């Protein structure tokens, strides 16, 4: 008998397959490979050159502006989602509202641009 | 037990497990990754509750943006300095007090929803329009127009603040 399933079941199957792919590959490699480590073998691989400095460097503050810009426009995209779903019933009035919303944020984007926050010299 | 219930318990246990891992890991990057998984399993539970919009926000903003920002902040801190900082702030009493407040709040809301028939603003209208995201769109751009536009001003303020804060350090 036919039974309706949730549209999210394929998503679940995809995620499970993705996780299993990684886990099973690592498991098989762990079972098959020989285990004979020594210090050179365990050192980080840097294109054959000996490692010069620790792997953890401090990131530049410039990335902070980029990450925050991403987060803000991420939130903007979230507000567009229910608007896009209700686009037809809201009509022109809805379009004007969203245009106003985007213009206010665009002013901020231009400000960041003019201030040189996006520059990399 | 229905399938929904089974999946609810799986996702609930996993989200609590990763939340516990988040607060117990010493390595900050590991904690951030555990937080990412916590957000993801909470989003799974939102999907089970048919709150698709909330699930999308959870994945887009929290799992995508906020954890990205946290990972960035972790990378901004110098490793040798971070290792010397004491891990506990000795705020156990305050933490327990706030946790109890949260539990009471959740219990209060659950009791209201269960006995008081407080199923939220506009639930009957929601049934007519059909669909969670649609009903949010229907009220957000009509009844709550002013708060919606104020949000964009708030985001603008955050953007300008970030540029001003970072700019001084770039020029130095």
mmCIF file of C-alpha atoms in Angstrom:
data_model
loop_
_atom_site.group_PDB
_atom_site.id
_atom_site.type_symbol
_atom_site.label_atom_id
_atom_site.label_comp_id
_atom_site.label_asym_id
_atom_site.label_seq_id
_atom_site.Cartn_x
_atom_site.Cartn_y
_atom_site.Cartn_z
ATOM 1 C CA UNK A 1 0.000 0.000 0.000
ATOM 2 C CA UNK A 2 1.212 3.497 -0.859
ATOM 3 C CA UNK A 3 2.127 5.649 2.076
ATOM 4 C CA UNK A 4 3.087 9.299 1.858
ATOM 5 C CA UNK A 5 6.611 10.015 3.133
ATOM 6 C CA UNK A 6 8.043 13.321 4.231
ATOM 7 C CA UNK A 7 9.904 15.292 1.524
ATOM 8 C CA UNK A 8 12.809 15.465 3.977
ATOM 9 C CA UNK A 9 13.438 11.704 3.868
ATOM 10 C CA UNK A 10 15.662 12.019 0.741
ATOM 11 C CA UNK A 11 17.628 14.757 2.544
ATOM 12 C CA UNK A 12 18.134 12.420 5.498
ATOM 13 C CA UNK A 13 19.252 9.585 3.197
ATOM 14 C CA UNK A 14 21.705 11.933 1.436
ATOM 15 C CA UNK A 15 23.213 13.087 4.757
ATOM 16 C CA UNK A 16 23.475 9.492 6.016
ATOM 17 C CA UNK A 17 25.198 8.400 2.786
ATOM 18 C CA UNK A 18 27.622 11.355 2.997
ATOM 19 C CA UNK A 19 28.530 10.537 6.621
ATOM 20 C CA UNK A 20 28.826 6.791 5.896
ATOM 21 C CA UNK A 21 31.066 7.470 2.885
ATOM 22 C CA UNK A 22 33.586 9.260 5.086
ATOM 23 C CA UNK A 23 33.364 6.855 8.036
ATOM 24 C CA UNK A 24 33.539 3.673 5.931
ATOM 25 C CA UNK A 25 36.501 4.953 3.876
ATOM 26 C CA UNK A 26 38.444 5.842 7.033
ATOM 27 C CA UNK A 27 37.510 2.504 8.645
ATOM 28 C CA UNK A 28 38.685 0.442 5.655
ATOM 29 C CA UNK A 29 41.928 2.459 5.457
ATOM 30 C CA UNK A 30 42.475 1.919 9.200
ATOM 31 C CA UNK A 31 41.960 -1.855 8.828
ATOM 32 C CA UNK A 32 44.126 -2.292 5.724
ATOM 33 C CA UNK A 33 47.098 0.066 6.313
ATOM 34 C CA UNK A 34 50.282 -0.987 8.125
ATOM 35 C CA UNK A 35 50.983 0.945 11.332
ATOM 36 C CA UNK A 36 54.677 1.920 11.652
ATOM 37 C CA UNK A 37 54.983 5.611 12.558
ATOM 38 C CA UNK A 38 58.231 7.526 13.151
ATOM 39 C CA UNK A 39 58.781 11.223 13.795
ATOM 40 C CA UNK A 40 59.477 12.294 10.181
ATOM 41 C CA UNK A 41 56.381 10.488 8.987
ATOM 42 C CA UNK A 42 54.206 12.200 11.600
ATOM 43 C CA UNK A 43 55.479 15.729 10.941
ATOM 44 C CA UNK A 44 53.146 18.032 8.970
ATOM 45 C CA UNK A 45 53.594 17.825 5.197
ATOM 46 C CA UNK A 46 54.555 21.145 3.594
ATOM 47 C CA UNK A 47 55.272 20.284 -0.062
ATOM 48 C CA UNK A 48 58.426 18.418 0.937
ATOM 49 C CA UNK A 49 59.999 21.426 2.699
ATOM 50 C CA UNK A 50 60.579 21.153 6.452
ATOM 51 C CA UNK A 51 57.916 23.107 8.419
ATOM 52 C CA UNK A 52 59.182 26.618 9.173
ATOM 53 C CA UNK A 53 56.567 28.025 11.571
ATOM 54 C CA UNK A 54 53.594 26.797 13.637
ATOM 55 C CA UNK A 55 50.464 26.055 11.645
ATOM 56 C CA UNK A 56 48.264 28.346 13.706
ATOM 57 C CA UNK A 57 48.764 31.900 12.515
ATOM 58 C CA UNK A 58 46.757 34.943 13.562
ATOM 59 C CA UNK A 59 44.306 35.953 10.892
ATOM 60 C CA UNK A 60 44.164 39.538 9.640
ATOM 61 C CA UNK A 61 41.457 41.842 11.030
ATOM 62 C CA UNK A 62 40.354 42.391 7.417
ATOM 63 C CA UNK A 63 38.640 39.017 7.487
ATOM 64 C CA UNK A 64 36.487 40.301 10.364
ATOM 65 C CA UNK A 65 34.820 42.878 8.106
ATOM 66 C CA UNK A 66 34.311 40.271 5.398
ATOM 67 C CA UNK A 67 32.787 37.748 7.844
ATOM 68 C CA UNK A 68 30.510 40.397 9.355
ATOM 69 C CA UNK A 69 29.402 41.585 5.908
ATOM 70 C CA UNK A 70 28.616 37.971 5.057
ATOM 71 C CA UNK A 71 26.594 37.573 8.257
ATOM 72 C CA UNK A 72 24.591 40.770 7.637
ATOM 73 C CA UNK A 73 23.727 39.895 4.050
ATOM 74 C CA UNK A 74 22.958 36.365 5.245
ATOM 75 C CA UNK A 75 20.306 37.859 7.543
ATOM 76 C CA UNK A 76 19.056 39.975 4.652
ATOM 77 C CA UNK A 77 18.649 36.821 2.539
ATOM 78 C CA UNK A 78 16.655 35.223 5.372
ATOM 79 C CA UNK A 79 14.162 38.102 5.216
ATOM 80 C CA UNK A 80 13.845 37.635 1.461
ATOM 81 C CA UNK A 81 12.797 34.016 1.895
ATOM 82 C CA UNK A 82 9.209 34.525 3.232
ATOM 83 C CA UNK A 83 8.885 37.520 0.899
ATOM 84 C CA UNK A 84 9.731 35.409 -2.161
ATOM 85 C CA UNK A 85 7.192 32.761 -1.113
ATOM 86 C CA UNK A 86 4.450 35.414 -0.764
ATOM 87 C CA UNK A 87 5.575 37.504 -3.751
ATOM 88 C CA UNK A 88 2.315 37.267 -5.774
ATOM 89 C CA UNK A 89 -0.165 38.043 -2.947
ATOM 90 C CA UNK A 90 1.930 40.958 -1.648
ATOM 91 C CA UNK A 91 2.102 42.544 -5.094
ATOM 92 C CA UNK A 92 3.726 45.918 -5.839
ATOM 93 C CA UNK A 93 3.432 47.099 -2.235
ATOM 94 C CA UNK A 94 5.538 44.147 -1.104
ATOM 95 C CA UNK A 95 8.075 44.898 -3.834
ATOM 96 C CA UNK A 96 8.422 48.531 -2.646
ATOM 97 C CA UNK A 97 8.856 47.368 0.984
ATOM 98 C CA UNK A 98 11.619 44.970 0.012
ATOM 99 C CA UNK A 99 13.264 47.565 -2.251
ATOM 100 C CA UNK A 100 13.388 49.988 0.703
ATOM 101 C CA UNK A 101 14.883 47.236 2.912
ATOM 102 C CA UNK A 102 17.579 46.436 0.337
ATOM 103 C CA UNK A 103 18.361 50.122 -0.365
ATOM 104 C CA UNK A 104 18.996 50.849 3.343
ATOM 105 C CA UNK A 105 21.448 47.936 3.495
ATOM 106 C CA UNK A 106 22.991 48.928 0.172
ATOM 107 C CA UNK A 107 23.867 52.321 1.697
ATOM 108 C CA UNK A 108 25.870 50.402 4.308
ATOM 109 C CA UNK A 109 27.571 48.364 1.610
ATOM 110 C CA UNK A 110 28.593 51.526 -0.264
ATOM 111 C CA UNK A 111 29.845 53.003 3.042
ATOM 112 C CA UNK A 112 32.032 49.941 3.658
ATOM 113 C CA UNK A 113 33.267 50.110 0.069
ATOM 114 C CA UNK A 114 34.132 53.847 0.213
ATOM 115 C CA UNK A 115 35.839 53.429 3.613
ATOM 116 C CA UNK A 116 38.127 50.866 1.980
ATOM 117 C CA UNK A 117 37.056 47.986 4.220
ATOM 118 C CA UNK A 118 37.011 45.705 1.181
ATOM 119 C CA UNK A 119 40.463 46.769 -0.077
ATOM 120 C CA UNK A 120 43.473 44.446 -0.017
ATOM 121 C CA UNK A 121 46.704 46.187 -0.749
ATOM 122 C CA UNK B 1 5.749 5.138 18.689
ATOM 123 C CA UNK B 2 5.435 6.990 15.383
ATOM 124 C CA UNK B 3 8.360 7.685 13.060
ATOM 125 C CA UNK B 4 8.218 11.376 13.927
ATOM 126 C CA UNK B 5 8.639 10.555 17.604
ATOM 127 C CA UNK B 6 11.563 8.195 16.939
ATOM 128 C CA UNK B 7 13.353 10.844 14.874
ATOM 129 C CA UNK B 8 12.557 13.494 17.493
ATOM 130 C CA UNK B 9 14.314 11.464 20.191
ATOM 131 C CA UNK B 10 17.304 10.724 17.926
ATOM 132 C CA UNK B 11 17.781 14.416 17.057
ATOM 133 C CA UNK B 12 17.079 15.586 20.620
ATOM 134 C CA UNK B 13 19.667 13.201 22.108
ATOM 135 C CA UNK B 14 22.243 14.146 19.464
ATOM 136 C CA UNK B 15 21.718 17.882 19.967
ATOM 137 C CA UNK B 16 22.093 17.546 23.761
ATOM 138 C CA UNK B 17 25.168 15.333 23.296
ATOM 139 C CA UNK B 18 26.902 17.852 21.035
ATOM 140 C CA UNK B 19 25.859 20.746 23.299
ATOM 141 C CA UNK B 20 27.597 18.953 26.190
ATOM 142 C CA UNK B 21 30.666 18.320 23.999
ATOM 143 C CA UNK B 22 30.695 22.036 23.098
ATOM 144 C CA UNK B 23 31.079 23.149 26.712
ATOM 145 C CA UNK B 24 33.560 20.423 27.702
ATOM 146 C CA UNK B 25 36.105 20.564 24.831
ATOM 147 C CA UNK B 26 39.390 22.317 25.685
ATOM 148 C CA UNK B 27 40.237 22.910 22.017
ATOM 149 C CA UNK B 28 38.189 25.936 20.928
ATOM 150 C CA UNK B 29 37.967 24.807 17.297
ATOM 151 C CA UNK B 30 36.550 21.424 18.361
ATOM 152 C CA UNK B 31 33.996 23.251 20.531
ATOM 153 C CA UNK B 32 32.941 25.404 17.561
ATOM 154 C CA UNK B 33 32.482 22.331 15.346
ATOM 155 C CA UNK B 34 30.385 20.665 18.080
ATOM 156 C CA UNK B 35 28.298 23.849 18.307
ATOM 157 C CA UNK B 36 27.755 23.667 14.547
ATOM 158 C CA UNK B 37 26.408 20.115 14.895
ATOM 159 C CA UNK B 38 24.213 21.182 17.847
ATOM 160 C CA UNK B 39 22.646 23.921 15.674
ATOM 161 C CA UNK B 40 22.176 21.433 12.852
ATOM 162 C CA UNK B 41 20.325 18.863 14.994
ATOM 163 C CA UNK B 42 18.134 21.614 16.484
ATOM 164 C CA UNK B 43 17.291 22.567 12.872
ATOM 165 C CA UNK B 44 16.347 18.893 12.266
ATOM 166 C CA UNK B 45 13.904 19.128 15.160
ATOM 167 C CA UNK B 46 12.428 22.341 13.711
ATOM 168 C CA UNK B 47 11.799 20.444 10.472
ATOM 169 C CA UNK B 48 10.004 17.716 12.446
ATOM 170 C CA UNK B 49 7.826 20.430 14.026
ATOM 171 C CA UNK B 50 7.018 21.669 10.480
ATOM 172 C CA UNK B 51 8.701 25.000 11.202
ATOM 173 C CA UNK B 52 10.602 25.038 7.910
ATOM 174 C CA UNK B 53 11.376 28.739 7.985
ATOM 175 C CA UNK B 54 12.920 28.477 11.442
ATOM 176 C CA UNK B 55 14.978 25.488 10.258
ATOM 177 C CA UNK B 56 16.230 27.472 7.260
ATOM 178 C CA UNK B 57 17.188 30.411 9.517
ATOM 179 C CA UNK B 58 18.902 28.031 11.936
ATOM 180 C CA UNK B 59 21.050 26.507 9.194
ATOM 181 C CA UNK B 60 21.688 29.728 7.221
ATOM 182 C CA UNK B 61 22.352 32.189 10.042
ATOM 183 C CA UNK B 62 23.427 30.113 13.050
ATOM 184 C CA UNK B 63 25.198 27.114 11.503
ATOM 185 C CA UNK B 64 26.480 29.172 8.549
ATOM 186 C CA UNK B 65 27.134 32.673 9.823
ATOM 187 C CA UNK B 66 27.485 32.635 13.597
ATOM 188 C CA UNK B 67 29.756 29.572 13.775
ATOM 189 C CA UNK B 68 31.825 31.072 10.948
ATOM 190 C CA UNK B 69 32.227 34.253 12.989
ATOM 191 C CA UNK B 70 33.182 32.221 16.091
ATOM 192 C CA UNK B 71 35.782 30.205 14.153
ATOM 193 C CA UNK B 72 37.182 33.481 12.847
ATOM 194 C CA UNK B 73 37.413 34.923 16.369
ATOM 195 C CA UNK B 74 39.200 31.739 17.515
ATOM 196 C CA UNK B 75 41.710 32.186 14.681
ATOM 197 C CA UNK B 76 42.138 35.857 15.634
ATOM 198 C CA UNK B 77 43.346 34.920 19.123
ATOM 199 C CA UNK B 78 46.973 33.971 19.527
ATOM 200 C CA UNK B 79 47.374 30.297 20.391
ATOM 201 C CA UNK B 80 50.071 30.706 23.084
ATOM 202 C CA UNK B 81 48.096 33.442 24.850
ATOM 203 C CA UNK B 82 44.862 31.447 24.700
ATOM 204 C CA UNK B 83 46.535 28.420 26.309
ATOM 205 C CA UNK B 84 47.545 30.441 29.358
ATOM 206 C CA UNK B 85 44.060 31.769 30.058
ATOM 207 C CA UNK B 86 42.194 30.058 32.866
ATOM 208 C CA UNK B 87 39.387 27.875 31.432
ATOM 209 C CA UNK B 88 36.904 28.403 34.272
ATOM 210 C CA UNK B 89 35.659 31.808 35.346
ATOM 211 C CA UNK B 90 34.342 30.548 38.699
ATOM 212 C CA UNK B 91 30.769 31.548 37.897
ATOM 213 C CA UNK B 92 29.225 28.189 38.752
ATOM 214 C CA UNK B 93 26.560 29.612 41.088
ATOM 215 C CA UNK B 94 25.379 32.224 38.563
ATOM 216 C CA UNK B 95 25.396 29.610 35.774
ATOM 217 C CA UNK B 96 23.218 27.216 37.797
ATOM 218 C CA UNK B 97 20.828 30.058 38.678
ATOM 219 C CA UNK B 98 20.426 31.094 35.017
ATOM 220 C CA UNK B 99 19.983 27.455 33.946
ATOM 221 C CA UNK B 100 17.179 27.012 36.511
ATOM 222 C CA UNK B 101 15.528 30.208 35.209
ATOM 223 C CA UNK B 102 15.636 28.831 31.658
ATOM 224 C CA UNK B 103 14.131 25.490 32.713
ATOM 225 C CA UNK B 104 11.322 27.311 34.544
ATOM 226 C CA UNK B 105 10.689 29.506 31.514
ATOM 227 C CA UNK B 106 10.450 26.518 29.159
ATOM 228 C CA UNK B 107 8.176 24.689 31.622
ATOM 229 C CA UNK B 108 5.950 27.785 31.908
ATOM 230 C CA UNK B 109 5.641 28.138 28.113
ATOM 231 C CA UNK B 110 4.935 24.401 27.723
ATOM 232 C CA UNK B 111 2.212 24.538 30.380
ATOM 233 C CA UNK B 112 0.637 27.596 28.754
ATOM 234 C CA UNK B 113 0.657 25.920 25.339
ATOM 235 C CA UNK B 114 -0.728 22.672 26.762
ATOM 236 C CA UNK B 115 -3.498 23.911 29.090
ATOM 237 C CA UNK B 116 -4.143 27.533 28.170
ATOM 238 C CA UNK B 117 -4.681 27.012 24.417
ATOM 239 C CA UNK B 118 -2.110 29.699 23.684
ATOM 240 C CA UNK B 119 -1.080 28.380 20.312
ATOM 241 C CA UNK B 120 0.465 31.643 19.231
ATOM 242 C CA UNK B 121 -0.421 34.774 17.328
ATOM 243 C CA UNK B 122 -2.593 34.311 14.211
ATOM 244 C CA UNK B 123 -2.738 30.507 14.307
ATOM 245 C CA UNK B 124 -6.202 30.463 12.693
ATOM 246 C CA UNK B 125 -5.036 32.748 9.884
ATOM 247 C CA UNK B 126 -2.055 30.451 9.421
ATOM 248 C CA UNK B 127 -4.336 27.507 8.778
ATOM 249 C CA UNK B 128 -6.172 29.439 6.055
ATOM 250 C CA UNK B 129 -3.041 30.455 4.184
ATOM 251 C CA UNK B 130 -1.488 27.046 4.676
ATOM 252 C CA UNK B 131 2.195 26.745 5.419
ATOM 253 C CA UNK B 132 4.580 28.181 7.910
ATOM 254 C CA UNK B 133 6.765 30.324 5.662
ATOM 255 C CA UNK B 134 3.762 31.708 3.775
ATOM 256 C CA UNK B 135 2.046 32.843 6.967
ATOM 257 C CA UNK B 136 5.231 34.505 8.240
ATOM 258 C CA UNK B 137 5.460 36.329 4.916
ATOM 259 C CA UNK B 138 1.792 37.297 5.125
ATOM 260 C CA UNK B 139 2.112 38.994 8.522
ATOM 261 C CA UNK B 140 5.723 40.235 8.354
ATOM 262 C CA UNK B 141 5.206 42.495 5.320
ATOM 263 C CA UNK B 142 1.793 43.803 6.381
ATOM 264 C CA UNK B 143 1.158 43.940 10.172
ATOM 265 C CA UNK B 144 4.836 44.093 11.125
ATOM 266 C CA UNK B 145 6.029 46.393 8.353
ATOM 267 C CA UNK B 146 7.667 48.972 10.632
ATOM 268 C CA UNK B 147 9.693 46.443 12.697
ATOM 269 C CA UNK B 148 10.768 44.837 9.427
ATOM 270 C CA UNK B 149 12.116 48.112 8.063
ATOM 271 C CA UNK B 150 13.702 48.923 11.431
ATOM 272 C CA UNK B 151 15.627 45.633 11.158
ATOM 273 C CA UNK B 152 17.384 46.927 8.051
ATOM 274 C CA UNK B 153 18.430 50.090 9.950
ATOM 275 C CA UNK B 154 19.704 47.861 12.781
ATOM 276 C CA UNK B 155 21.738 45.801 10.298
ATOM 277 C CA UNK B 156 23.078 49.038 8.805
ATOM 278 C CA UNK B 157 24.203 50.179 12.271
ATOM 279 C CA UNK B 158 25.992 46.851 12.835
ATOM 280 C CA UNK B 159 27.725 47.153 9.455
ATOM 281 C CA UNK B 160 28.927 50.714 10.109
ATOM 282 C CA UNK B 161 30.078 49.698 13.605
ATOM 283 C CA UNK B 162 32.106 46.784 12.250
ATOM 284 C CA UNK B 163 33.764 48.940 9.594
ATOM 285 C CA UNK B 164 34.638 51.669 12.143
ATOM 286 C CA UNK B 165 36.054 49.108 14.618
ATOM 287 C CA UNK B 166 38.136 47.259 12.035
ATOM 288 C CA UNK B 167 39.234 50.382 10.148
ATOM 289 C CA UNK B 168 41.293 51.770 13.038
ATOM 290 C CA UNK B 169 43.188 48.507 13.305
ATOM 291 C CA UNK B 170 43.806 48.217 9.574
ATOM 292 C CA UNK B 171 45.309 51.727 9.401
ATOM 293 C CA UNK B 172 47.595 51.172 12.370
#
